[in-house]
Coordinates of C-alpha atoms in Angstrom, one line a residue:
X1 CA 166.8 99.0 49.0
X2 CA 168.8 98.2 45.9
X3 CA 169.4 94.5 45.3
X4 CA 171.3 94.1 42.1
X5 CA 171.4 90.8 40.3
X6 CA 174.8 89.4 39.5
X7 CA 175.8 89.9 35.8
X8 CA 176.8 86.3 35.5
X9 CA 173.3 85.2 36.7
X10 CA 171.7 87.5 34.2
X11 CA 173.9 86.2 31.4
X12 CA 173.1 82.6 32.3
X13 CA 169.4 83.3 32.4
X14 CA 169.7 85.0 29.0
X15 CA 171.5 82.0 27.6
X16 CA 168.6 79.7 28.6
X17 CA 166.1 82.1 27.0
X18 CA 168.1 82.1 23.7
X19 CA 168.1 78.3 23.6
X20 CA 164.3 78.2 24.3
X21 CA 163.7 80.4 21.3
X22 CA 166.3 78.6 19.0
X23 CA 165.4 75.0 19.8
X24 CA 162.2 73.1 18.9
X25 CA 159.4 72.7 21.5
X26 CA 160.5 70.6 24.5
X27 CA 158.7 67.4 23.3
X28 CA 160.3 67.6 19.9
X29 CA 164.0 68.1 20.9
X30 CA 166.7 65.6 20.0
X31 CA 168.7 64.1 22.8
X32 CA 171.7 66.4 22.2
X33 CA 169.4 69.4 22.2
X34 CA 167.8 68.3 25.5
X35 CA 171.3 67.8 27.0
X36 CA 172.4 71.3 25.8
X37 CA 169.5 73.2 27.3
X38 CA 169.6 71.1 30.5
X39 CA 173.2 72.1 31.0
X40 CA 172.3 75.7 30.5
X41 CA 169.4 75.5 33.0
X42 CA 171.6 73.8 35.5
X43 CA 174.2 76.5 35.3
X44 CA 171.6 79.2 35.8
X45 CA 170.0 77.4 38.7
X46 CA 173.3 76.9 40.5
X47 CA 173.9 80.6 40.3
X48 CA 170.3 81.3 41.6
X49 CA 171.0 79.1 44.5
X50 CA 174.2 80.9 45.3
X51 CA 172.7 84.3 44.9
X52 CA 169.7 83.6 47.2
X53 CA 171.9 82.2 49.9
X54 CA 173.2 85.7 50.3
X55 CA 170.4 87.9 49.2
X56 CA 167.1 86.1 50.0
X57 CA 166.2 88.4 52.8
X58 CA 167.0 91.6 50.9
X59 CA 165.0 90.4 47.9
X60 CA 162.1 89.6 50.1
X61 CA 162.3 92.9 51.9
X62 CA 162.3 94.7 48.5
X63 CA 159.2 92.8 47.4
X64 CA 157.2 93.3 50.6
X65 CA 158.2 96.9 51.3
X66 CA 160.3 95.8 54.3
X67 CA 157.6 93.5 55.5
X68 CA 154.8 96.0 55.4
X69 CA 153.0 94.1 52.6
X70 CA 151.8 90.6 53.2
X71 CA 152.0 88.8 49.9
X72 CA 150.6 85.3 49.3
X73 CA 152.6 82.8 47.4
X74 CA 151.2 83.6 43.9
X75 CA 151.5 87.4 44.6
X76 CA 155.1 87.0 45.8
X77 CA 156.4 85.0 42.8
X78 CA 154.5 87.5 40.5
X79 CA 156.2 90.4 42.2
X80 CA 159.6 88.7 42.0
X81 CA 159.1 88.0 38.3
X82 CA 158.5 91.7 37.7
X83 CA 161.3 93.0 39.9
X84 CA 163.9 90.2 39.3
X85 CA 163.1 88.6 35.9
X86 CA 166.3 86.6 35.8
X87 CA 165.6 85.1 39.3
X88 CA 162.1 83.6 38.7
X89 CA 160.1 82.9 35.5
X90 CA 158.1 85.7 34.0
X91 CA 154.3 85.7 33.6
X92 CA 154.8 85.1 29.9
X93 CA 157.1 82.1 30.4
X94 CA 154.7 80.5 32.8
X95 CA 151.8 81.2 30.5
X96 CA 153.6 79.4 27.6
X97 CA 154.2 76.4 29.8
X98 CA 150.6 76.4 31.2
X99 CA 149.1 75.2 28.0
X100 CA 151.4 72.2 27.6
X101 CA 151.3 68.7 28.9
X102 CA 153.6 68.1 31.8
X103 CA 156.0 66.2 29.5
X104 CA 156.3 69.2 27.2
X105 CA 157.0 71.9 29.7
X106 CA 160.2 73.8 30.1
X107 CA 160.2 73.3 33.9
X108 CA 160.2 77.0 34.9
X109 CA 158.5 76.0 38.2
X110 CA 161.8 74.6 39.3
X111 CA 163.1 78.1 39.4
X112 CA 160.1 79.2 41.5
X113 CA 161.0 76.3 43.8
X114 CA 164.6 77.6 44.2
X115 CA 163.3 81.0 45.1
X116 CA 160.6 79.8 47.6
X117 CA 163.1 77.4 49.2
X118 CA 165.3 80.4 50.0
X119 CA 162.4 82.5 51.3
X120 CA 160.9 79.8 53.4
X121 CA 164.3 78.8 54.7
X122 CA 165.0 82.3 56.0
X123 CA 164.4 82.8 59.7
X124 CA 163.3 86.4 58.8
X125 CA 161.4 86.0 55.6
X126 CA 159.9 82.5 56.1
X127 CA 157.8 83.3 59.2
X128 CA 156.4 86.4 57.5
X129 CA 155.3 84.4 54.4
X130 CA 153.7 81.7 56.6
X131 CA 151.8 84.5 58.4
X132 CA 150.6 86.0 55.1
X133 CA 149.3 82.6 54.0
X134 CA 147.2 82.3 57.2
X135 CA 145.2 85.4 56.2
X136 CA 141.7 84.7 54.8
X137 CA 141.5 84.7 51.0
X138 CA 139.7 87.6 49.3
X139 CA 137.2 85.1 47.9
X140 CA 136.3 83.9 51.4
X141 CA 135.8 87.4 52.6
X142 CA 133.4 88.1 49.7
X143 CA 131.4 85.0 50.4
X144 CA 131.4 85.4 54.2
X145 CA 128.3 87.7 54.4
X146 CA 126.3 85.2 52.4
X147 CA 127.5 82.3 54.5
X148 CA 126.7 84.0 57.8
X149 CA 123.3 84.9 56.5
X150 CA 122.2 81.6 54.9
X151 CA 124.6 79.0 56.4
X152 CA 125.3 77.5 53.0
X153 CA 127.9 78.2 50.3
X154 CA 128.3 76.0 47.2
X155 CA 131.6 76.0 45.2
X156 CA 132.6 73.8 42.3
X157 CA 134.1 71.1 44.5
X158 CA 133.1 71.8 48.1
X159 CA 129.7 72.5 49.8
X160 CA 129.8 74.2 53.1
X161 CA 126.7 74.0 55.4
X162 CA 126.3 75.3 59.0
X163 CA 124.1 73.2 61.2
X164 CA 123.7 73.5 65.0
X165 CA 127.0 75.3 65.4
X166 CA 129.1 73.0 63.2
X167 CA 130.3 73.6 59.7
X168 CA 130.0 70.6 57.4
X169 CA 132.4 70.6 54.5
X170 CA 131.5 68.1 51.8
X171 CA 134.0 67.4 49.0
X172 CA 131.7 66.8 46.0
X173 CA 133.8 66.3 42.9
X174 CA 132.0 63.1 41.9
X175 CA 133.5 63.2 38.4
X176 CA 136.9 62.3 39.8
X177 CA 136.4 60.8 43.2
X178 CA 137.4 64.0 44.9
X179 CA 140.9 63.9 43.3
X180 CA 142.4 67.3 44.0
X181 CA 143.5 69.9 41.5
X182 CA 144.0 73.7 41.6
X183 CA 140.3 74.3 41.6
X184 CA 139.7 72.0 44.6
X185 CA 142.5 73.6 46.5
X186 CA 141.0 77.0 45.9
X187 CA 137.5 75.8 47.0
X188 CA 138.9 74.0 50.1
X189 CA 140.7 77.1 51.3
X190 CA 137.6 79.2 50.8
X191 CA 135.5 76.6 52.7
X192 CA 138.0 76.3 55.6
X193 CA 138.2 80.1 55.8
X194 CA 134.4 80.4 56.0
X195 CA 134.1 77.8 58.8
X196 CA 136.9 79.5 60.8
X197 CA 135.5 83.1 60.2
X198 CA 131.9 82.4 61.0
X199 CA 131.4 83.1 64.8
X200 CA 128.5 80.7 65.0
X201 CA 130.7 77.7 64.0
X202 CA 132.3 75.9 66.9
X203 CA 133.5 72.7 65.1
X204 CA 134.4 71.8 61.5
X205 CA 133.7 68.5 59.8
X206 CA 135.1 67.3 56.5
X207 CA 133.6 64.4 54.6
X208 CA 133.4 63.1 51.0
X209 CA 130.2 63.3 49.0
X210 CA 128.2 60.7 47.2
X211 CA 129.7 59.6 43.9
X212 CA 128.3 59.0 40.5
X213 CA 131.4 57.1 39.3
X214 CA 130.3 53.7 38.0
X215 CA 132.5 51.8 40.4
X216 CA 131.4 53.7 43.4
X217 CA 127.9 54.7 42.4
X218 CA 125.9 56.0 45.4
X219 CA 128.8 55.6 47.9
X220 CA 130.6 58.4 49.7
X221 CA 134.3 58.7 48.9
X222 CA 136.7 60.8 51.0
X223 CA 139.5 61.5 48.5
X224 CA 141.5 59.9 45.6
X225 CA 144.5 62.2 46.2
X226 CA 146.1 64.3 43.5
X227 CA 144.3 64.3 40.2
X228 CA 146.8 62.4 38.0
X229 CA 144.9 63.3 34.8
X230 CA 145.4 67.0 35.6
X231 CA 149.1 66.4 36.4
X232 CA 149.6 64.5 33.1
X233 CA 147.9 67.4 31.2
X234 CA 149.9 70.0 32.9
X235 CA 147.2 71.3 35.2
X236 CA 148.8 70.8 38.6
X237 CA 151.0 73.8 39.5
X238 CA 153.7 74.1 42.1
X239 CA 152.5 77.4 43.6
X240 CA 148.8 77.2 43.0
X241 CA 148.4 73.6 44.1
X242 CA 151.3 71.9 45.8
X243 CA 152.5 74.8 48.0
X244 CA 149.2 76.7 48.4
X245 CA 147.6 73.4 49.6
X246 CA 150.1 72.9 52.4
X247 CA 150.7 76.6 53.4
X248 CA 147.0 77.5 52.9
X249 CA 144.1 75.5 53.9
X250 CA 145.9 72.5 55.5
X251 CA 148.0 74.9 57.7
X252 CA 144.8 76.8 58.6
X253 CA 143.2 73.6 59.7
X254 CA 146.0 73.2 62.1
X255 CA 146.8 76.8 63.1
X256 CA 143.6 78.7 62.4
X257 CA 143.1 81.9 60.3
X258 CA 144.7 85.3 61.0
X259 CA 142.1 88.0 61.3
X260 CA 141.5 91.2 63.2
X261 CA 138.6 89.4 64.9
X262 CA 140.9 87.0 66.7
X263 CA 140.8 87.3 70.5
X264 CA 143.5 89.6 72.1
X265 CA 145.3 86.6 73.5
X266 CA 145.7 84.7 70.2
X267 CA 147.0 85.5 66.8
X268 CA 144.5 83.3 65.0
X269 CA 140.9 82.0 65.2
X270 CA 141.2 78.2 65.7
X271 CA 138.5 75.5 65.8
X272 CA 138.6 71.8 66.2
X273 CA 138.1 69.5 63.2
X274 CA 136.6 66.1 62.6
X275 CA 137.2 64.0 59.5
X276 CA 135.0 61.1 58.4
X277 CA 136.5 58.6 55.9
X278 CA 134.3 56.4 53.8
X279 CA 135.6 54.0 51.1
X280 CA 139.2 55.4 51.0
X281 CA 141.5 58.3 51.6
X282 CA 144.4 58.0 49.1
X283 CA 147.5 60.2 49.0
X284 CA 146.4 63.8 49.8
X285 CA 143.3 62.4 51.5
X286 CA 145.5 60.6 54.1
X287 CA 147.8 63.7 54.4
X288 CA 144.7 65.7 55.5
X289 CA 143.9 63.3 58.3
X290 CA 147.2 64.0 60.0
X291 CA 146.1 67.5 61.1
X292 CA 142.5 66.6 62.3
X293 CA 141.6 66.4 65.9
X294 CA 139.3 63.4 65.5
X295 CA 139.4 60.9 62.6
X296 CA 136.7 58.3 62.2
X297 CA 136.3 55.8 59.4
X298 CA 134.0 53.2 58.1
X299 CA 135.1 49.7 58.8
X300 CA 135.5 48.9 55.1
X301 CA 137.6 52.0 54.3
X302 CA 141.4 52.1 53.7
X303 CA 144.2 54.7 53.8
X304 CA 147.3 55.0 51.6
X305 CA 150.1 57.3 50.6
X306 CA 151.3 56.0 47.2
X307 CA 154.1 58.5 46.9
X308 CA 156.7 56.1 45.6
X309 CA 154.3 54.8 43.0
X310 CA 153.5 58.3 41.7
X311 CA 157.0 59.5 42.1
X312 CA 156.2 62.7 44.0
X313 CA 156.6 63.8 47.6
X314 CA 153.4 63.4 49.6
X315 CA 153.1 67.0 50.9
X316 CA 153.9 67.3 54.6
X317 CA 153.1 63.6 55.0
X318 CA 156.8 62.7 55.4
X319 CA 157.0 65.4 58.2
X320 CA 153.8 64.3 60.0
X321 CA 153.2 60.6 59.4
X322 CA 156.0 59.2 61.6
X323 CA 154.8 61.1 64.6
X324 CA 151.5 59.1 64.3
X325 CA 152.8 55.7 63.3
X326 CA 156.5 55.6 64.2
X327 CA 159.3 55.4 61.6
X328 CA 158.9 51.8 60.5
X329 CA 155.3 52.0 59.6
X330 CA 155.7 55.4 58.0
X331 CA 158.4 54.0 55.7
X332 CA 156.2 51.0 54.8
X333 CA 153.4 53.4 53.8
X334 CA 155.4 56.1 52.0
X335 CA 158.2 54.1 50.4
X336 CA 156.5 50.8 49.8
X337 CA 152.9 51.8 49.3
X338 CA 151.4 49.8 52.2
X339 CA 147.7 50.3 52.5
X340 CA 146.2 50.6 56.0
X341 CA 142.8 49.1 56.3
X342 CA 140.5 50.5 58.9
X343 CA 139.8 47.2 60.5
X344 CA 143.5 46.3 61.1
X345 CA 145.3 47.1 64.4
X346 CA 147.7 49.6 62.9
X347 CA 144.8 51.7 61.7
X348 CA 144.3 52.9 65.3
X349 CA 147.6 54.9 64.9
X350 CA 145.8 57.1 62.3
X351 CA 142.1 56.6 63.1
X352 CA 140.4 57.4 66.4
X353 CA 137.2 55.6 65.8
X354 CA 136.1 52.8 63.4
X355 CA 132.4 52.1 62.9
X356 CA 130.2 50.3 60.6
X357 CA 129.3 52.3 57.4
X358 CA 125.7 52.8 58.5
X359 CA 126.9 54.3 61.8
X360 CA 129.0 57.1 60.4
X361 CA 126.4 59.8 60.8
X362 CA 125.9 59.0 64.5
X363 CA 129.7 58.8 65.0
X364 CA 130.2 62.3 63.4
X365 CA 127.5 63.8 65.6
X366 CA 129.1 62.3 68.7
X367 CA 132.5 63.6 67.8
X368 CA 131.1 67.1 67.2
X369 CA 129.4 67.1 70.5
X370 CA 132.6 66.1 72.4
X371 CA 134.6 68.8 70.7
X372 CA 132.3 71.7 71.6
X373 CA 133.8 72.2 75.0
X374 CA 135.4 75.7 75.4
X375 CA 138.6 74.0 76.7
X376 CA 139.2 72.1 73.5
X377 CA 140.6 75.1 71.5
X378 CA 143.3 76.1 74.0
X379 CA 144.3 72.5 74.6
X380 CA 144.6 71.7 70.9
X381 CA 146.7 74.8 70.5
X382 CA 149.1 73.6 73.1
X383 CA 149.1 70.1 71.7
X384 CA 149.8 71.4 68.2
X385 CA 152.6 73.7 69.4
X386 CA 154.3 70.8 71.2
X387 CA 153.8 68.2 68.4
X388 CA 154.5 70.5 65.4
X389 CA 156.5 73.6 66.2
X390 CA 155.9 76.1 63.4
X391 CA 159.7 76.6 62.9
X392 CA 160.1 72.9 62.1
X393 CA 157.2 73.1 59.7
X394 CA 158.8 76.1 58.0
X395 CA 162.1 74.4 57.5
X396 CA 160.4 71.3 56.1
X397 CA 158.4 73.3 53.7
X398 CA 161.5 75.2 52.5
X399 CA 163.1 71.9 51.3
X400 CA 159.7 70.6 50.1
X401 CA 159.4 73.6 47.7
X402 CA 162.4 72.6 45.8
X403 CA 162.3 68.8 46.0
X404 CA 158.6 68.7 44.9
X405 CA 159.4 71.1 42.0
X406 CA 162.2 68.8 40.9
X407 CA 159.9 65.7 41.2
X408 CA 157.2 67.4 39.0
X409 CA 159.6 67.3 36.1
X410 CA 161.3 63.9 36.8
X411 CA 161.2 61.6 33.8
X412 CA 159.9 58.8 35.9
X413 CA 157.0 61.0 37.2
X414 CA 156.1 62.1 33.7
X415 CA 156.1 58.5 32.5
X416 CA 154.0 57.2 35.4
X417 CA 151.3 59.9 35.3
X418 CA 150.8 59.2 31.6
X419 CA 150.0 55.6 32.4
X420 CA 147.9 56.4 35.4
X421 CA 145.9 59.0 33.6
X422 CA 145.0 56.5 31.0
X423 CA 143.7 54.0 33.6
X424 CA 141.0 56.2 35.2
X425 CA 140.1 55.9 38.8

């Protein structure tokens, strides 16, 4: 199928490219130079939005051979760059930005956000992409024989261990209090895939490992959220982190993994999940809890979603949090940075079980035992389908793709992450 780009869109994209070559590096531009290239980018982006309103389905069909090919996010934007270079940034443009601090980037990922907003927003292309993202990763398939044989896989940031029919995933980035970056997202999706694919696993458990950080030496920490130092240095990507995280392993925790080994009556292999929070679950850590079947926490732990403080959108937290807490509390948490301490009454909106720190191991074992029943999986499927219809999730993620891309390059975000990165955890 031929899907020609509009000449005016090609001209606008070429004008941006000319300015990038002619002007100094982004961090060295004068105010008038920044205004000139911003206007050129805005003009090109407005044309991209208009073009995709009409042609998103045709573009997606061209890239996926009319839906025969299932491309993951990274593969899709790479294919689009090769086929439609004026529509999304090329590999060379992204590579040039990748080595820069966030403050010094051109912001090409905003154009990826425009493209993925259109794809995810399409009732035809969007579901196809969501299904592609529920496939197990090639890395997980390579490691699966080792895991089924030994019951243990160690990655850089997550250890997976099978014991008595349960998969225990331990986040072990003790250098950064389990703050997430592209590497941890890759490791987490691999770990979730392994737990879902192993036929001996009935229940999954996620927990933070023991830290060596001076302030938390010897204590388990669930998650410090997004790694702000990586964001400041330009190491947090829209496709590889922010979107892959939501459409990859978090969505798999909720919906399961698509595989040929799924039962005939289900499109995916699903399993129930337990999360155990010790010390704190900040930002992305709290987002994770919203898709778990049983959440338990130590009595001295706390939860927070400091989105307004950081200046970004907290993943699908805006979509899911209010369902748990109601609209007033969700606004207090997201817009005003309210912390929820495990011991306070409102914590029971997010946490099923609060125990003393020394009782966590026994509480985890009890939760695993309760979730082993064969009736748990079909009932969680029905609950999840009623509480979070996949079409509503798709529409939310379409808008998130663009809004989060814009936030990544907001001047307030760049200023804030620079200060946070200097503070340490």
